[in-house]
XYZ file of C-alpha atoms in Angstrom:
778
model
C -0.004 -0.047 -0.027
C 1.270 3.422 -0.867
C 0.935 6.490 1.304
C 1.922 10.114 0.647
C 2.850 12.599 3.273
C 1.443 15.916 1.930
C 1.936 19.525 2.787
C -0.708 22.219 2.855
C 0.100 25.807 2.001
C -1.802 28.393 4.118
C -1.570 32.073 4.750
C 0.965 32.788 7.461
C 2.502 35.798 9.076
C 5.803 37.253 7.747
C 8.975 35.467 8.447
C 9.834 37.828 11.316
C 6.639 36.798 13.219
C 7.292 34.188 15.922
C 4.968 31.456 17.231
C 2.863 32.436 20.286
C -0.083 30.808 22.048
C -2.522 31.851 19.363
C -0.472 30.874 16.366
C -1.765 28.190 14.074
C 0.191 25.501 12.294
C 0.235 24.724 8.631
C -0.488 21.192 7.501
C 1.457 18.122 6.490
C -0.841 15.359 5.540
C -0.707 11.641 4.593
C -2.274 10.436 1.502
C -2.914 6.887 0.158
C -2.112 6.699 -3.510
C -2.756 3.635 -5.619
C 0.483 2.295 -7.282
C -1.378 1.753 -10.497
C -2.426 5.396 -10.722
C 0.681 6.875 -12.054
C 3.392 4.128 -12.249
C 2.095 1.787 -14.976
C 4.296 -1.194 -15.574
C 7.306 -2.006 -13.549
C 10.181 0.232 -14.412
C 13.269 -2.023 -14.660
C 15.486 1.010 -15.460
C 14.390 2.657 -12.282
C 14.879 -0.475 -10.331
C 18.445 -0.808 -11.534
C 19.091 2.868 -10.844
C 17.911 2.442 -7.274
C 20.155 -0.493 -6.435
C 23.219 1.257 -7.962
C 22.803 4.524 -5.905
C 21.084 3.294 -2.774
C 23.169 3.571 0.470
C 21.592 1.513 3.301
C 21.797 1.836 7.109
C 22.862 5.494 7.152
C 22.622 6.625 10.810
C 22.645 10.303 9.844
C 19.474 10.256 7.610
C 17.096 11.202 10.262
C 19.466 13.933 11.498
C 19.002 15.711 8.144
C 15.632 16.871 9.343
C 16.881 18.356 12.648
C 16.589 22.189 12.843
C 19.766 24.260 12.328
C 19.156 26.533 15.291
C 20.578 24.950 18.545
C 17.769 26.322 20.680
C 15.180 24.853 18.368
C 16.984 21.573 18.358
C 16.801 21.441 22.194
C 13.074 22.364 21.979
C 12.423 19.615 19.486
C 14.301 17.081 21.552
C 12.291 17.939 24.735
C 8.999 17.709 22.771
C 9.878 14.383 21.352
C 10.847 13.016 24.809
C 7.671 14.324 26.384
C 5.581 12.884 23.534
C 7.333 9.499 23.844
C 6.689 9.449 27.522
C 2.967 10.160 26.984
C 2.647 7.516 24.423
C 4.328 4.912 26.536
C 2.097 5.703 29.425
C -1.037 5.383 27.214
C 0.187 2.121 25.733
C 0.531 0.688 29.280
C -2.996 1.886 29.979
C -4.270 0.303 26.782
C -2.545 -3.099 27.368
C -5.256 -5.641 28.038
C -3.653 -7.321 31.031
C -0.493 -6.919 33.078
C 0.966 -10.151 31.605
C 0.667 -8.696 28.121
C 3.875 -8.780 26.183
C 4.075 -5.017 26.060
C 3.823 -4.845 29.879
C 6.617 -7.263 30.527
C 10.334 -6.448 30.459
C 13.069 -9.142 30.619
C 13.298 -11.223 33.805
C 9.707 -10.581 34.648
C 10.042 -6.896 35.666
C 6.821 -4.845 34.957
C 6.981 -1.522 33.021
C 5.624 1.466 34.992
C 4.653 4.678 33.335
C 7.151 7.559 33.702
C 4.478 10.177 33.513
C 0.825 10.404 34.579
C -1.584 11.141 31.773
C -5.238 12.036 32.010
C -7.875 10.201 29.937
C -8.378 11.599 26.539
C -10.570 9.518 24.215
C -9.044 10.467 20.816
C -5.582 9.978 22.105
C -6.445 6.763 23.941
C -8.115 5.457 20.774
C -4.953 6.229 18.847
C -2.909 4.505 21.584
C -5.044 1.361 21.192
C -4.340 1.293 17.464
C -0.644 1.837 17.988
C -0.659 -1.033 20.558
C -2.096 -3.278 17.860
C 0.679 -2.244 15.478
C 3.484 -2.451 17.967
C 2.571 -5.559 19.923
C 4.353 -8.739 18.724
C 1.905 -10.938 20.730
C -1.223 -9.824 18.759
C 0.127 -10.708 15.363
C 3.216 -12.139 13.820
C 2.883 -10.248 10.573
C 0.477 -7.449 9.728
C -0.467 -6.996 6.073
C -0.114 -3.553 4.387
C -3.798 -3.010 4.346
C -4.118 -3.775 8.082
C -1.009 -1.712 9.026
C -2.015 1.485 7.058
C -4.726 2.761 9.480
C -2.494 1.973 12.510
C 0.297 3.867 10.877
C -2.112 6.765 10.338
C -2.995 6.609 13.996
C 0.523 6.992 15.026
C 0.813 10.248 12.983
C -2.397 11.601 14.289
C -1.242 10.914 17.846
C 1.938 12.978 17.289
C 0.049 15.794 15.504
C -2.451 16.197 18.418
C 0.491 16.909 20.714
C 2.863 19.124 18.786
C 1.133 22.484 19.329
C 0.344 21.989 23.053
C 3.869 20.858 23.722
C 5.323 23.835 22.020
C 3.335 26.023 24.423
C 4.230 23.881 27.414
C 7.973 24.169 26.799
C 7.734 27.920 26.221
C 8.804 29.641 23.026
C 11.519 32.289 23.514
C 11.199 33.740 19.997
C 13.325 31.457 17.906
C 10.535 29.338 16.370
C 9.046 31.017 13.252
C 5.371 30.483 12.388
C 6.156 29.319 8.786
C 8.246 26.485 10.293
C 5.300 25.046 12.234
C 3.259 22.306 10.538
C 1.226 19.269 11.448
C 1.381 15.769 9.899
C -2.187 14.408 9.111
C -3.452 11.543 6.932
C -5.456 12.316 3.828
C -8.960 10.897 3.629
C -8.913 10.296 -0.209
C -7.405 6.848 -0.869
C -7.394 6.976 -4.656
C -6.070 10.360 -5.539
C -4.079 10.667 -8.768
C -1.146 13.067 -9.108
C -2.224 15.369 -11.949
C 0.023 17.106 -14.443
C -1.347 20.485 -15.549
C -0.278 24.032 -16.218
C 0.298 26.253 -13.160
C -2.490 28.632 -14.239
C -4.938 25.766 -15.125
C -6.308 25.486 -11.651
C -9.378 23.574 -12.571
C -7.841 20.991 -14.985
C -8.459 17.424 -14.006
C -6.422 15.692 -16.850
C -3.741 13.245 -16.027
C -0.833 11.984 -18.179
C 1.425 8.999 -18.155
C 4.772 9.812 -16.580
C 6.941 7.595 -18.586
C 6.964 10.059 -21.493
C 9.763 12.439 -20.382
C 9.587 16.012 -21.188
C 6.259 15.760 -23.017
C 3.668 16.185 -20.314
C 2.364 19.482 -19.055
C 3.940 20.941 -15.981
C 2.463 21.057 -12.512
C -0.839 22.419 -11.191
C 0.287 24.970 -8.600
C -3.218 25.902 -7.651
C -3.603 25.515 -3.778
C -6.619 23.801 -2.317
C -7.650 26.123 0.471
C -7.144 23.867 3.442
C -7.132 26.645 6.089
C -5.706 26.512 9.527
C -5.625 23.322 11.568
C -5.960 23.857 15.347
C -5.032 20.976 17.538
C -8.332 19.868 18.873
C -9.885 16.450 19.645
C -12.013 16.566 16.550
C -8.983 16.594 14.185
C -9.728 14.529 11.177
C -7.833 13.239 8.082
C -7.338 15.990 5.491
C -8.943 16.042 2.028
C -6.635 15.261 -0.985
C -4.268 18.214 -1.482
C -2.989 19.620 -4.766
C 0.025 17.827 -6.280
C 2.460 20.511 -5.300
C 1.519 20.051 -1.544
C 2.758 16.530 -1.362
C 5.608 16.288 1.029
C 6.745 12.595 0.904
C 5.656 9.115 0.061
C 5.411 6.091 2.338
C 5.236 2.480 1.179
C 3.787 -0.328 3.270
C 4.513 -3.947 2.772
C 3.569 -6.992 4.840
C 6.955 -8.733 4.842
C 10.642 -7.665 4.803
C 11.157 -9.735 1.644
C 9.011 -7.216 -0.210
C 11.187 -4.285 0.620
C 12.775 -4.070 -2.802
C 9.467 -3.742 -4.484
C 8.398 -1.129 -1.783
C 11.596 0.861 -2.601
C 10.729 0.760 -6.341
C 7.213 2.047 -5.759
C 8.445 4.681 -3.368
C 11.013 5.762 -6.000
C 8.320 5.881 -8.615
C 6.176 8.209 -6.489
C 9.188 10.321 -5.621
C 9.975 10.757 -9.260
C 6.373 12.119 -9.622
C 7.011 14.577 -6.806
C 10.138 15.847 -8.537
C 8.158 16.299 -11.626
C 5.159 18.070 -9.947
C 6.982 20.268 -7.557
C 9.220 22.928 -9.107
C 10.622 23.974 -5.719
C 11.824 20.508 -4.719
C 15.526 20.155 -3.961
C 15.391 16.610 -2.510
C 12.663 14.367 -1.119
C 11.880 12.252 1.861
C 10.187 8.827 1.941
C 9.182 6.024 4.337
C 9.079 2.243 3.827
C 7.169 0.295 6.419
C 7.379 -3.491 6.738
C 5.324 -5.018 9.437
C 6.706 -3.084 12.474
C 9.942 -1.816 10.919
C 10.269 1.729 9.492
C 13.071 3.052 7.260
C 13.386 6.742 6.271
C 14.764 7.587 2.859
C 16.373 10.711 1.434
C 16.255 10.919 -2.362
C 19.081 13.203 -3.456
C 20.011 14.005 -7.005
C 22.635 11.155 -7.436
C 22.201 9.122 -4.243
C 19.487 7.607 -2.103
C 20.104 7.162 1.533
C 18.131 4.768 3.763
C 18.172 5.156 7.542
C 18.771 2.411 10.067
C 15.781 0.435 11.010
C 13.209 2.018 13.444
C 11.576 -0.973 15.200
C 8.349 0.486 16.691
C 7.673 -2.745 18.561
C 10.340 -1.344 20.960
C 10.427 1.970 22.855
C 13.731 3.003 21.220
C 12.216 2.603 17.796
C 9.108 4.502 18.659
C 11.097 7.376 20.059
C 13.194 7.547 16.875
C 10.064 7.713 14.687
C 8.480 10.337 16.932
C 11.659 12.401 16.748
C 11.522 12.304 12.985
C 7.965 13.354 12.905
C 8.545 16.194 15.379
C 11.561 17.368 13.410
C 9.463 17.416 10.218
C 6.877 19.410 12.048
C 9.222 22.123 13.326
C 12.253 22.386 10.931
C 12.693 24.897 8.158
C 11.351 24.111 4.778
C 14.801 23.555 3.230
C 15.324 20.597 5.632
C 12.154 19.128 4.176
C 13.677 19.289 0.751
C 11.912 22.435 -0.579
C 13.617 25.443 -2.076
C 12.872 28.718 -0.118
C 14.051 30.817 -3.083
C 11.061 29.608 -5.209
C 7.890 30.625 -3.534
C 4.301 29.901 -4.434
C 1.937 32.939 -4.275
C -1.868 33.081 -4.503
C -2.948 36.435 -5.848
C -6.204 36.436 -7.762
C -5.693 40.134 -8.603
C -3.033 39.179 -11.248
C -4.864 36.216 -12.724
C -4.216 33.394 -10.372
C -1.355 31.702 -8.531
C 2.263 32.221 -9.628
C 5.915 31.623 -8.544
C 8.381 34.074 -7.213
C 11.920 33.020 -8.286
C 15.131 34.678 -6.734
C 18.165 34.839 -9.001
C 21.600 35.899 -7.726
C 23.496 36.201 -10.971
C 26.155 38.234 -12.648
C 24.493 40.557 -15.083
C 26.245 40.332 -18.462
C 25.577 43.912 -19.360
C 26.830 45.398 -16.119
C 29.281 42.749 -14.957
C 27.831 43.054 -11.400
C 26.114 40.455 -9.269
C 22.557 41.750 -8.975
C 19.922 39.838 -7.026
C 16.518 39.992 -8.589
C 13.148 38.358 -8.203
C 11.269 37.016 -11.297
C 7.650 35.977 -11.625
C 6.311 33.072 -13.548
C 3.015 31.266 -14.287
C 4.536 28.833 -16.844
C 6.878 26.036 -16.514
C 8.089 25.000 -19.926
C 9.788 21.878 -18.735
C 9.690 19.973 -15.404
C 12.284 17.472 -14.271
C 11.389 14.010 -15.405
C 14.077 11.859 -13.766
C 14.648 10.510 -10.233
C 18.413 11.280 -10.485
C 20.341 13.735 -12.533
C 20.573 17.526 -12.967
C 16.822 18.142 -12.389
C 16.507 20.898 -14.904
C 13.438 23.114 -14.847
C 12.435 25.980 -17.136
C 10.257 28.936 -16.438
C 8.834 31.638 -18.655
C 9.346 34.702 -16.484
C 8.909 38.443 -16.216
C 10.033 41.162 -13.764
C 6.574 41.864 -12.475
C 3.473 39.801 -11.747
C 1.351 42.039 -14.057
C 3.511 41.131 -17.166
C 3.604 37.396 -16.672
C 1.432 36.881 -19.698
C 4.195 38.348 -21.931
C 7.380 36.852 -20.581
C 10.624 38.607 -21.254
C 13.012 35.925 -19.985
C 13.530 32.162 -19.672
C 14.948 30.962 -16.316
C 16.660 27.576 -16.171
C 17.019 26.082 -12.585
C 19.566 23.182 -12.670
C 21.932 21.220 -10.550
C 25.124 20.828 -12.602
C 28.434 19.037 -11.969
C 30.295 21.327 -14.342
C 33.375 23.286 -13.030
C 33.723 26.967 -13.008
C 34.676 29.195 -15.859
C 35.838 32.772 -15.787
C 34.392 34.964 -13.106
C 32.554 32.034 -11.572
C 30.538 31.269 -14.697
C 29.339 27.725 -15.425
C 30.359 26.065 -18.642
C 27.113 27.241 -20.317
C 27.510 30.834 -19.455
C 31.226 30.771 -20.541
C 30.325 29.213 -23.871
C 27.540 31.638 -24.509
C 29.838 34.499 -23.780
C 32.315 33.059 -26.327
C 29.504 32.720 -28.894
C 28.163 36.214 -28.403
C 31.554 37.645 -28.797
C 32.361 35.688 -31.914
C 29.049 35.915 -33.670
C 28.396 39.525 -33.117
C 30.623 39.827 -36.192
C 28.267 37.669 -38.236
C 24.720 39.021 -38.445
C 23.457 35.900 -40.042
C 24.139 33.909 -36.803
C 23.649 36.644 -34.165
C 20.167 35.347 -33.326
C 20.905 31.577 -33.615
C 21.537 31.128 -29.878
C 19.889 32.194 -26.688
C 21.038 35.617 -25.344
C 22.543 35.379 -21.866
C 21.257 37.840 -19.201
C 22.736 36.517 -15.983
C 23.869 33.354 -14.359
C 24.801 32.443 -10.827
C 24.374 30.098 -7.827
C 21.205 29.676 -5.708
C 21.551 30.859 -2.156
C 19.582 29.562 0.765
C 19.560 30.237 4.432
C 20.863 27.579 6.872
C 20.187 28.947 10.335
C 21.873 32.347 10.426
C 24.190 31.586 7.524
C 23.557 32.186 3.888
C 25.194 29.515 1.717
C 25.422 28.639 -1.936
C 23.064 25.619 -2.399
C 24.822 22.406 -3.507
C 24.768 18.732 -2.829
C 27.778 19.306 -0.548
C 25.764 21.723 1.715
C 22.487 19.909 1.365
C 23.730 16.463 2.351
C 26.817 17.361 4.414
C 25.639 15.198 7.227
C 25.201 12.092 5.187
C 28.025 9.614 4.727
C 28.415 9.571 0.966
C 30.966 10.268 -1.712
C 28.622 12.753 -3.223
C 29.898 15.664 -1.129
C 33.531 14.565 -0.667
C 34.682 14.054 -4.280
C 34.274 17.131 -6.365
C 34.781 16.970 -10.098
C 36.008 19.587 -12.520
C 34.087 19.429 -15.723
C 37.372 19.895 -17.771
C 38.958 16.807 -16.238
C 38.458 13.137 -16.995
C 35.033 11.671 -16.779
C 33.790 10.163 -13.651
C 30.572 8.637 -12.252
C 27.824 11.420 -11.430
C 27.336 9.752 -7.966
C 30.907 10.900 -7.193
C 30.350 14.526 -8.134
C 29.258 17.613 -6.214
C 26.343 19.319 -7.894
C 25.909 23.062 -7.640
C 22.433 24.541 -7.689
C 22.425 27.401 -10.329
C 20.031 29.584 -12.310
C 20.534 30.949 -15.718
C 18.431 33.724 -17.133
C 18.311 34.272 -20.956
C 16.140 36.559 -23.056
C 12.801 35.139 -23.997
C 12.990 33.441 -27.397
C 9.846 31.209 -27.505
C 8.449 27.771 -26.700
C 10.467 24.663 -26.908
C 10.433 22.492 -30.068
C 8.105 20.028 -28.269
C 5.392 22.690 -28.421
C 5.421 23.363 -32.150
C 2.218 24.025 -33.987
C 3.009 21.666 -36.772
C 5.580 19.203 -38.180
C 6.648 21.891 -40.599
C 7.790 24.180 -37.698
C 9.856 21.288 -36.388
C 11.558 20.743 -39.644
C 12.433 24.475 -39.932
C 13.785 24.548 -36.381
C 15.771 21.325 -36.910
C 17.404 22.723 -39.963
C 18.223 25.972 -38.393
C 19.812 24.046 -35.458
C 21.969 22.040 -37.857
C 23.268 25.273 -39.393
C 23.963 26.753 -35.961
C 25.714 23.564 -34.675
C 27.948 23.577 -37.900
C 28.731 27.297 -37.438
C 29.635 26.783 -33.760
C 31.899 23.890 -34.705
C 33.558 25.603 -37.636
C 34.093 29.071 -36.201
C 34.553 28.348 -32.479
C 35.550 24.619 -32.421
C 32.775 23.947 -29.932
C 30.567 20.819 -29.724
C 27.103 21.108 -28.257
C 26.720 17.660 -26.613
C 23.187 18.043 -25.353
C 20.735 18.053 -28.269
C 17.265 17.335 -26.937
C 13.703 18.623 -26.977
C 14.733 21.371 -24.554
C 17.805 22.523 -26.612
C 15.836 23.936 -29.458
C 13.552 26.908 -29.004
C 11.003 28.311 -31.589
C 11.339 32.012 -32.281
C 8.516 33.875 -34.144
C 10.012 36.288 -36.658
C 8.725 38.615 -39.326
C 9.507 35.962 -41.789
C 7.869 33.157 -39.918
C 9.536 30.606 -37.544
C 13.239 30.178 -36.663
C 14.996 27.566 -34.555
C 17.281 28.893 -31.759
C 19.925 26.813 -30.037
C 20.042 26.613 -26.220
C 21.399 24.261 -23.511
C 25.131 24.487 -23.527
C 25.801 22.918 -20.153
C 27.542 19.858 -21.643
C 29.436 21.721 -24.398
C 33.125 21.032 -25.005
C 35.881 21.983 -27.402
C 36.584 19.613 -30.226
C 39.805 17.820 -29.806
C 40.174 18.438 -26.085
C 39.896 14.690 -25.467
C 36.456 15.098 -23.630
C 34.218 12.149 -23.981
C 30.428 11.973 -23.617
C 28.724 12.870 -20.239
C 27.229 9.971 -18.359
C 23.856 11.374 -17.190
C 20.360 9.803 -17.275
C 18.727 12.852 -18.661
C 20.799 12.591 -21.802
C 20.492 8.942 -22.791
C 17.262 9.268 -24.739
C 18.869 11.405 -27.460
C 22.580 10.408 -27.095
C 24.486 8.865 -29.962
C 25.318 5.193 -30.014
C 28.941 5.744 -29.596
C 28.449 8.079 -26.632
C 26.314 5.434 -24.902
C 28.540 2.542 -25.868
C 31.784 4.182 -24.760
C 31.593 7.459 -22.669
C 35.300 7.829 -23.165
C 34.998 8.042 -26.911
C 36.074 11.413 -28.309
C 33.036 13.497 -29.304
C 32.563 14.785 -32.758
C 29.805 16.838 -34.619
C 28.343 13.607 -35.874
C 27.263 12.814 -32.321
C 25.077 15.930 -32.272
C 23.697 15.130 -35.806
C 22.737 11.699 -34.594
C 20.913 13.244 -31.635
C 18.933 15.314 -34.066
C 17.767 12.138 -35.830
C 16.545 10.557 -32.581
C 14.725 13.853 -31.520
C 12.976 13.875 -34.967
C 11.979 10.209 -34.456
C 10.744 10.780 -30.895
C 8.655 13.886 -31.814
C 7.288 12.170 -34.807
C 6.185 9.163 -32.785
C 4.703 10.843 -29.660
C 3.677 14.213 -31.015
C 5.183 17.651 -31.728
C 2.806 19.359 -29.214
C 0.573 18.594 -26.270
C -2.555 18.021 -28.346
C -0.817 15.332 -30.405
C 0.714 13.638 -27.328
C -2.785 13.660 -25.713
C -4.047 11.810 -28.782
C -1.239 9.309 -28.430
C -2.025 8.887 -24.725
C -5.584 8.129 -25.656
C -4.502 5.498 -28.118
C -2.127 4.034 -25.443
C -5.049 3.932 -22.923
C -7.067 2.058 -25.524
C -4.441 -0.608 -25.758
C -2.745 0.346 -28.926
C 0.953 0.984 -29.437
C 1.888 -0.628 -26.107
C 5.247 -2.143 -27.434
C 6.755 0.583 -29.618
C 10.394 -0.323 -30.260
C 11.394 3.330 -29.809
C 10.407 3.113 -26.168
C 13.615 1.088 -25.571
C 15.581 4.295 -26.239
C 14.369 5.526 -22.849
C 14.613 2.352 -20.685
C 17.510 0.475 -19.073
C 21.164 1.210 -18.864
C 23.323 3.108 -21.357
C 24.578 -0.170 -22.859
C 20.968 -1.411 -23.145
C 19.814 1.749 -24.969
C 22.876 1.645 -27.143
C 22.264 -1.851 -28.197
C 18.680 -1.103 -29.289
C 19.667 2.025 -31.233
C 22.419 0.048 -32.919
C 19.831 -2.605 -33.886
C 17.280 -0.053 -35.091
C 19.886 1.749 -37.237
C 21.523 -1.379 -38.633
C 19.827 -1.280 -42.053
C 17.437 1.012 -43.938
C 14.766 -1.772 -43.883
C 14.948 -2.271 -40.127
C 14.940 1.447 -39.352
C 11.978 1.962 -41.623
C 10.000 -0.961 -39.979
C 10.915 -0.462 -36.393
C 10.910 3.357 -36.210
C 9.701 5.336 -39.209
C 6.592 3.317 -39.969
C 5.301 3.983 -36.533
C 6.043 7.705 -36.404
C 2.713 9.017 -37.696
C -0.878 7.926 -38.436
C -0.424 9.709 -41.838
C 1.549 7.912 -44.443
C 4.514 9.723 -45.907
C 4.430 12.566 -43.266
C 7.021 15.302 -43.477
C 8.866 14.051 -40.341
C 9.024 10.571 -41.668
C 10.596 11.752 -44.917
C 13.025 13.848 -42.965
C 13.995 10.964 -40.669
C 14.635 8.698 -43.582
C 16.862 11.286 -45.436
C 18.867 12.074 -42.159
C 19.298 8.332 -41.598
C 20.616 7.756 -45.157
C 23.162 10.469 -44.780
C 24.439 9.394 -41.386
C 24.404 5.624 -41.650
C 24.513 4.844 -45.409
C 27.508 6.736 -46.433
C 29.810 4.654 -48.662
C 32.649 3.133 -46.577
C 30.825 3.151 -43.311
C 27.510 1.388 -44.048
C 25.028 0.760 -41.149
C 25.926 -0.088 -37.608
C 27.127 -3.666 -37.903
C 30.742 -4.410 -37.063
C 32.855 -5.028 -40.220
C 35.387 -7.874 -40.626
C 39.064 -7.059 -41.458
C 38.489 -8.247 -45.114
C 35.520 -5.897 -45.459
C 37.419 -3.057 -43.782
C 40.317 -3.499 -46.246
C 38.016 -3.559 -49.227
C 36.147 -0.397 -48.474
C 38.899 1.775 -47.006
C 41.888 3.161 -48.855
C 45.440 3.151 -47.495
C 45.464 6.826 -46.341
C 42.307 6.570 -44.379
C 43.394 3.252 -42.726
C 46.621 4.991 -41.524
C 44.551 7.789 -40.054
C 42.437 5.339 -38.163
C 45.060 3.090 -36.795
C 43.312 3.252 -33.462
C 39.967 1.991 -34.651
C 38.921 -0.653 -32.225
C 39.051 -4.220 -33.297
C 36.708 -6.746 -31.532
C 36.684 -10.325 -32.696
C 38.413 -9.185 -35.929
C 35.780 -6.473 -36.727
C 35.628 -2.788 -36.726
C 32.745 -0.408 -35.850
C 31.387 1.443 -38.874
C 30.296 4.252 -36.458
C 34.021 4.869 -35.908
C 34.829 4.435 -39.562
C 32.530 7.168 -40.536
C 34.678 9.766 -38.735
C 36.951 9.678 -41.755
C 34.068 10.863 -43.943
C 32.816 13.464 -41.423
C 33.268 16.524 -43.646
C 31.339 14.927 -46.574
C 28.566 13.666 -44.180
C 28.131 17.089 -42.598
C 27.963 18.833 -46.014
C 25.419 16.259 -47.276
C 23.280 16.670 -44.160
C 23.243 20.479 -44.415
C 22.030 20.106 -48.002
C 19.307 17.642 -47.096
C 18.066 19.746 -44.262
C 18.069 22.864 -46.449
C 15.839 21.195 -48.985
C 13.396 19.997 -46.292
C 13.409 23.494 -44.728
C 12.400 25.108 -48.104
C 9.506 22.630 -48.497
C 8.403 23.226 -44.787
C 8.437 26.972 -45.307
C 6.384 26.731 -48.356
C 3.904 24.568 -46.468
C 3.743 27.141 -43.619
C 3.192 29.948 -46.031
C 0.366 28.021 -47.682
C -1.240 27.313 -44.282
C -1.063 30.978 -43.439
C -2.638 31.965 -46.755
C -5.450 29.480 -46.235
C -6.010 30.849 -42.736
C -6.244 34.436 -43.981
C -8.526 33.386 -46.764
C -10.774 31.592 -44.421
C -11.004 34.664 -42.057
């Protein structure tokens, strides 16, 4: 059984206001969510990822929730101790007889309550439920369905006490009202996590989550849950909006099911990352019978706590301490980002986000903090691990959000620092702007940098640059100890420090995944190829991250234009840099990059990524309306086993093997990929995909993707080329044609530019005809 801990957003006093006797707490709630609602089939790729980055039995996991302020830590400790004593006393009162297993210590000594408690029917009822859960004598194993209501009673018991115990211990002014919250169950057992636009408050559509990057962003509309006073009539809360969910909890009946519980928990946590744009990391709980483990889902690591056995007092106290810490710590300890704030203001057309950016302004050269406002998320993070990139259409005032002037990218990158503290992307963009200011034909081919810099958050009385090193400093993991410079040799992402940064560029337009038609996609892809070639020829720079988020659509007086973005993984050709190992890149990465991350990158890798992007958009849709139609066909039972889905499942080697198979011959590519791209025969994207494929994979001398024998190699290659490729790998007497084609790179690039130019002319003619028909019809 799946449970979600959810957080309610309520109106609170300003941050300087402290808690007093009349202050109310905001809400954290628990919600049961059916596994089948959003997860679909078992995700073997996610399962493998979990096992590779999971660190078990980390004693410091629960300490991550402790408040930074030492006075508040003392208060929390005292509250947890008193709450534990109260619970133990009520458990003794609820035990059916003195010889009951709970009442008996070793050697026949009888437990006696440490405190005297008065009768309280709700609390006593919760205690009786907790006794059923904790008592080993009553049942050897409790099933997940039986344990769920008892688990909820434990949380309700703690929630009833928090506020009163804060008053009892006295608050000296160090506890802020926005840091007070309650943990409550949610009454709705079958709520689905929906995916809608921020400003579509009333939308009830839901979309499959396994289509990365192609589902609408989160509904940020807050259900008005109001204040929650601690009274005896406290009930479970109604299902909250998706952005209010705090954490998931998975319940299984037997320890042998823990692996499956972890997979389900990770699936729900992935949904949290997707739905919550202010999520830095996430918590989770796995409950097996009477044992609880807390989980922290970082960007490259998952940490599991030591077991909390609630059949013993020590385990109950540990779990109570965790719940109390969650109730009274600052929101950054819960995994949220305080520099992205959700605001409800109906005067400006609904809820929106306030986003703080501390970046160096390119025009002034000064670090100027600024707050931006957004009602649109163009792309939410769709991976459990990785850089967790998010994109917002933003303006400098709430009143102008309908006409965004900027695009903000929020990302956790492992890249090293460039000049003046720039990231690789900002350094590359500065180079491009300097170089291409001389060439008017390319001056608008790339996004225009405004500012870039780290995200700063408050930890106690200290302001720090946010990173995995500061966020997880208390956890025993290599993630914060082994930093990696992006200009050095490749390493595993789990051994890197990620810095939380925001980049602001001038608004260009929507991403290519929100095109109006296939013709717009073709124009944008052709323009991107021209820009990629210009960057390589004039600046010796390789892009390395072609995806649906790397190409933007700009409306011009002449129509549509493709603009190149996303230079986080760019590198200089010939510097020996290989491909980046990152889960968010695998879908569109070239076969060689997936096969061998140490392989030297070339422009052909970016060209190959363009082909995969065209195939993916052609299959699932170039905009949300087409993707909704695909989802409807999928729901009806059609297209469940598309071969192209293997490009986004499994390990890098798994994806590479499928791509190599699908690209082996023209017949296989046509049958497995192109024939399934569109309901319309001979669609423009199908024709484009076939022509790009022929240029990249059917060039004389490097046909297909199947390894060539030495005899074949000698027959198709002349002596000079063989000498230049003396390092071509030989496996079982064969050579890889994907390596052989490097010798023909100049010819392949020239051919590809020509093919795309022809398709672009046809697409522009189609767009002009559509515009003329529209004007004639009006």
